[in-house]
Amino acid sequence: MKRLKMTVKTAADGTATAFSPRATGKLHSIHYVKDGATAFADGVDFTVTAETTGEAIWNEQNVNASAARYPRAPTQSAAGAAALYAAGGTAVQDKIGLANDRIKIVVAQGGNAKVGHFIALVD
C-alpha cells in the first residue's frame, strides 16, 4: 500500500485546489487531518476527484473535524446494467481505480490562509 500525503493551503477567499502525486492502484481511503490553530475553518467543503477522469471520490460540505472516508463506486455488468446483490437490491460497489492519475482536492469555505492535511491510501 502507498501513502500519498497532501498539504493544502487556502487563499484569502478560503478556496484552494491541490493535487496528490501520481498513483496507480485502487484507492483504499482518504483522510482529512484537522490540526492546529491554522487548520481549515469549521464548515469547510471538499470536492475530491480523480484528475484525469473526473470520477467522484469525496464530496462533502460543512466538515468540522478530522474525517476518514472509504469511497467506493457502483459496478455494472458487461451490458452496462447496474450490478446488484439481489434483484432491485443494493448496488455492488468496488474501490476506485487510479492509473497514473492524481487526486484533485478542491476546498471552499476553508478560511483565509488556512491549512489542511490529506492522506490517501492506494493499494
PDB file of C-alpha atoms in Angstrom:
ATOM      1  CA  MET A   1       0.000   0.000   0.000  1.00  0.00           C
ATOM      2  CA  LYS A   2       1.211   3.509  -0.837  1.00  0.00           C
ATOM      3  CA  ARG A   3       0.548   6.609   1.277  1.00  0.00           C
ATOM      4  CA  LEU A   4       0.025   9.896  -0.588  1.00  0.00           C
ATOM      5  CA  LYS A   5       0.348  12.986   1.618  1.00  0.00           C
ATOM      6  CA  MET A   6      -1.049  16.347   0.567  1.00  0.00           C
ATOM      7  CA  THR A   7      -0.936  19.690   2.353  1.00  0.00           C
ATOM      8  CA  VAL A   8      -3.488  22.208   1.098  1.00  0.00           C
ATOM      9  CA  LYS A   9      -3.360  25.941   1.915  1.00  0.00           C
ATOM     10  CA  THR A  10      -6.264  28.240   1.175  1.00  0.00           C
ATOM     11  CA  ALA A  11      -6.140  31.690  -0.423  1.00  0.00           C
ATOM     12  CA  ALA A  12      -7.645  34.777   1.232  1.00  0.00           C
ATOM     13  CA  ASP A  13     -11.103  33.825  -0.084  1.00  0.00           C
ATOM     14  CA  GLY A  14     -10.967  30.401   1.608  1.00  0.00           C
ATOM     15  CA  THR A  15     -10.530  28.365  -1.575  1.00  0.00           C
ATOM     16  CA  ALA A  16      -7.763  26.055  -2.736  1.00  0.00           C
ATOM     17  CA  THR A  17      -7.014  23.406  -5.345  1.00  0.00           C
ATOM     18  CA  ALA A  18      -4.261  20.844  -4.809  1.00  0.00           C
ATOM     19  CA  PHE A  19      -3.111  17.561  -6.322  1.00  0.00           C
ATOM     20  CA  SER A  20      -1.568  14.372  -4.986  1.00  0.00           C
ATOM     21  CA  PRO A  21       1.492  12.780  -6.533  1.00  0.00           C
ATOM     22  CA  ARG A  22       0.628  10.416  -9.410  1.00  0.00           C
ATOM     23  CA  ALA A  23      -0.524   6.986  -8.307  1.00  0.00           C
ATOM     24  CA  THR A  24      -1.645   3.693  -9.794  1.00  0.00           C
ATOM     25  CA  GLY A  25      -3.839   1.232  -7.937  1.00  0.00           C
ATOM     26  CA  LYS A  26      -7.134   1.073  -6.095  1.00  0.00           C
ATOM     27  CA  LEU A  27      -7.977   3.868  -3.679  1.00  0.00           C
ATOM     28  CA  HIS A  28      -8.452   2.367  -0.234  1.00  0.00           C
ATOM     29  CA  SER A  29      -9.222   5.501   1.790  1.00  0.00           C
ATOM     30  CA  ILE A  30      -8.744   9.246   2.059  1.00  0.00           C
ATOM     31  CA  HIS A  31      -8.288  11.054   5.351  1.00  0.00           C
ATOM     32  CA  TYR A  32      -8.590  14.730   6.287  1.00  0.00           C
ATOM     33  CA  VAL A  33      -6.492  15.639   9.313  1.00  0.00           C
ATOM     34  CA  LYS A  34      -7.520  18.829  11.097  1.00  0.00           C
ATOM     35  CA  ASP A  35      -4.811  20.001  13.460  1.00  0.00           C
ATOM     36  CA  GLY A  36      -3.513  23.191  14.991  1.00  0.00           C
ATOM     37  CA  ALA A  37      -4.527  26.842  15.000  1.00  0.00           C
ATOM     38  CA  THR A  38      -4.049  27.160  11.230  1.00  0.00           C
ATOM     39  CA  ALA A  39      -6.468  24.307  10.382  1.00  0.00           C
ATOM     40  CA  PHE A  40      -9.352  24.858   7.960  1.00  0.00           C
ATOM     41  CA  ALA A  41     -12.322  26.715   9.429  1.00  0.00           C
ATOM     42  CA  ASP A  42     -15.318  24.717  10.617  1.00  0.00           C
ATOM     43  CA  GLY A  43     -17.813  24.266   7.799  1.00  0.00           C
ATOM     44  CA  VAL A  44     -15.169  23.639   5.114  1.00  0.00           C
ATOM     45  CA  ASP A  45     -16.352  21.977   1.879  1.00  0.00           C
ATOM     46  CA  PHE A  46     -14.402  19.313  -0.054  1.00  0.00           C
ATOM     47  CA  THR A  47     -14.735  18.102  -3.630  1.00  0.00           C
ATOM     48  CA  VAL A  48     -12.226  15.326  -4.343  1.00  0.00           C
ATOM     49  CA  THR A  49     -11.960  13.687  -7.774  1.00  0.00           C
ATOM     50  CA  ALA A  50      -9.584  11.728  -9.975  1.00  0.00           C
ATOM     51  CA  GLU A  51      -7.878  14.389 -12.099  1.00  0.00           C
ATOM     52  CA  THR A  52      -7.917  12.644 -15.480  1.00  0.00           C
ATOM     53  CA  THR A  53     -11.348  11.021 -15.401  1.00  0.00           C
ATOM     54  CA  GLY A  54     -13.130  13.408 -13.041  1.00  0.00           C
ATOM     55  CA  GLU A  55     -14.536  10.427 -11.160  1.00  0.00           C
ATOM     56  CA  ALA A  56     -16.003  11.466  -7.808  1.00  0.00           C
ATOM     57  CA  ILE A  57     -14.035  10.334  -4.757  1.00  0.00           C
ATOM     58  CA  TRP A  58     -15.369  12.503  -1.909  1.00  0.00           C
ATOM     59  CA  ASN A  59     -17.860  15.361  -1.942  1.00  0.00           C
ATOM     60  CA  GLU A  60     -18.886  16.686   1.451  1.00  0.00           C
ATOM     61  CA  GLN A  61     -19.956  20.037   2.841  1.00  0.00           C
ATOM     62  CA  ASN A  62     -19.661  21.564   6.295  1.00  0.00           C
ATOM     63  CA  VAL A  63     -16.824  19.386   7.619  1.00  0.00           C
ATOM     64  CA  ASN A  64     -15.778  20.410  11.124  1.00  0.00           C
ATOM     65  CA  ALA A  65     -13.326  17.726  12.277  1.00  0.00           C
ATOM     66  CA  SER A  66     -10.823  15.175  11.054  1.00  0.00           C
ATOM     67  CA  ALA A  67     -12.511  12.531   8.916  1.00  0.00           C
ATOM     68  CA  ALA A  68     -11.741   9.280   7.124  1.00  0.00           C
ATOM     69  CA  ARG A  69     -13.697   8.155   4.069  1.00  0.00           C
ATOM     70  CA  TYR A  70     -13.598   4.843   2.196  1.00  0.00           C
ATOM     71  CA  PRO A  71     -15.068   5.750  -1.213  1.00  0.00           C
ATOM     72  CA  ARG A  72     -16.497   3.086  -3.483  1.00  0.00           C
ATOM     73  CA  ALA A  73     -18.061   3.188  -6.946  1.00  0.00           C
ATOM     74  CA  PRO A  74     -21.066   1.209  -8.205  1.00  0.00           C
ATOM     75  CA  THR A  75     -20.273  -1.603 -10.632  1.00  0.00           C
ATOM     76  CA  GLN A  76     -22.092  -2.751 -13.774  1.00  0.00           C
ATOM     77  CA  SER A  77     -22.485  -5.876 -15.860  1.00  0.00           C
ATOM     78  CA  ALA A  78     -20.863  -6.199 -19.296  1.00  0.00           C
ATOM     79  CA  ALA A  79     -24.195  -4.944 -20.708  1.00  0.00           C
ATOM     80  CA  GLY A  80     -23.989  -1.758 -18.618  1.00  0.00           C
ATOM     81  CA  ALA A  81     -26.744  -2.732 -16.184  1.00  0.00           C
ATOM     82  CA  ALA A  82     -26.214  -1.967 -12.507  1.00  0.00           C
ATOM     83  CA  ALA A  83     -24.766  -4.930 -10.629  1.00  0.00           C
ATOM     84  CA  LEU A  84     -26.981  -5.636  -7.617  1.00  0.00           C
ATOM     85  CA  TYR A  85     -26.693  -8.055  -4.713  1.00  0.00           C
ATOM     86  CA  ALA A  86     -30.309  -9.106  -5.371  1.00  0.00           C
ATOM     87  CA  ALA A  87     -32.920  -8.057  -7.921  1.00  0.00           C
ATOM     88  CA  GLY A  88     -33.802  -4.484  -7.017  1.00  0.00           C
ATOM     89  CA  GLY A  89     -31.320  -4.654  -4.130  1.00  0.00           C
ATOM     90  CA  THR A  90     -28.215  -2.860  -3.016  1.00  0.00           C
ATOM     91  CA  ALA A  91     -25.605  -1.909  -5.622  1.00  0.00           C
ATOM     92  CA  VAL A  92     -22.362  -3.858  -5.728  1.00  0.00           C
ATOM     93  CA  GLN A  93     -19.511  -1.414  -5.154  1.00  0.00           C
ATOM     94  CA  ASP A  94     -15.754  -1.613  -5.622  1.00  0.00           C
ATOM     95  CA  LYS A  95     -12.712   0.510  -4.853  1.00  0.00           C
ATOM     96  CA  ILE A  96     -11.986   3.375  -7.250  1.00  0.00           C
ATOM     97  CA  GLY A  97      -9.113   2.653  -9.645  1.00  0.00           C
ATOM     98  CA  LEU A  98      -6.344   5.136 -10.448  1.00  0.00           C
ATOM     99  CA  ALA A  99      -3.977   4.655 -13.385  1.00  0.00           C
ATOM    100  CA  ASN A 100      -1.022   7.060 -13.295  1.00  0.00           C
ATOM    101  CA  ASP A 101      -3.509   9.660 -12.080  1.00  0.00           C
ATOM    102  CA  ARG A 102      -3.575  12.361  -9.423  1.00  0.00           C
ATOM    103  CA  ILE A 103      -6.194  13.029  -6.789  1.00  0.00           C
ATOM    104  CA  LYS A 104      -7.576  16.553  -7.136  1.00  0.00           C
ATOM    105  CA  ILE A 105      -8.735  18.287  -3.954  1.00  0.00           C
ATOM    106  CA  VAL A 106     -10.873  21.435  -4.218  1.00  0.00           C
ATOM    107  CA  VAL A 107     -11.613  23.296  -0.988  1.00  0.00           C
ATOM    108  CA  ALA A 108     -14.213  26.014  -0.367  1.00  0.00           C
ATOM    109  CA  GLN A 109     -15.032  27.942   2.813  1.00  0.00           C
ATOM    110  CA  GLY A 110     -11.757  26.881   4.407  1.00  0.00           C
ATOM    111  CA  GLY A 111     -10.869  30.291   5.857  1.00  0.00           C
ATOM    112  CA  ASN A 112      -8.132  32.793   4.996  1.00  0.00           C
ATOM    113  CA  ALA A 113      -4.663  31.186   4.671  1.00  0.00           C
ATOM    114  CA  LYS A 114      -5.685  28.011   6.496  1.00  0.00           C
ATOM    115  CA  VAL A 115      -4.072  24.584   6.093  1.00  0.00           C
ATOM    116  CA  GLY A 116      -5.497  21.080   5.807  1.00  0.00           C
ATOM    117  CA  HIS A 117      -3.674  17.795   5.537  1.00  0.00           C
ATOM    118  CA  PHE A 118      -4.921  14.851   3.470  1.00  0.00           C
ATOM    119  CA  ILE A 119      -3.645  11.303   3.313  1.00  0.00           C
ATOM    120  CA  ALA A 120      -4.770   8.867   0.615  1.00  0.00           C
ATOM    121  CA  LEU A 121      -4.002   5.154   0.803  1.00  0.00           C
ATOM    122  CA  VAL A 122      -3.686   3.356  -2.544  1.00  0.00           C
ATOM    123  CA  ASP A 123      -3.313  -0.447  -2.910  1.00  0.00           C
TER     124      ASP A 123
END
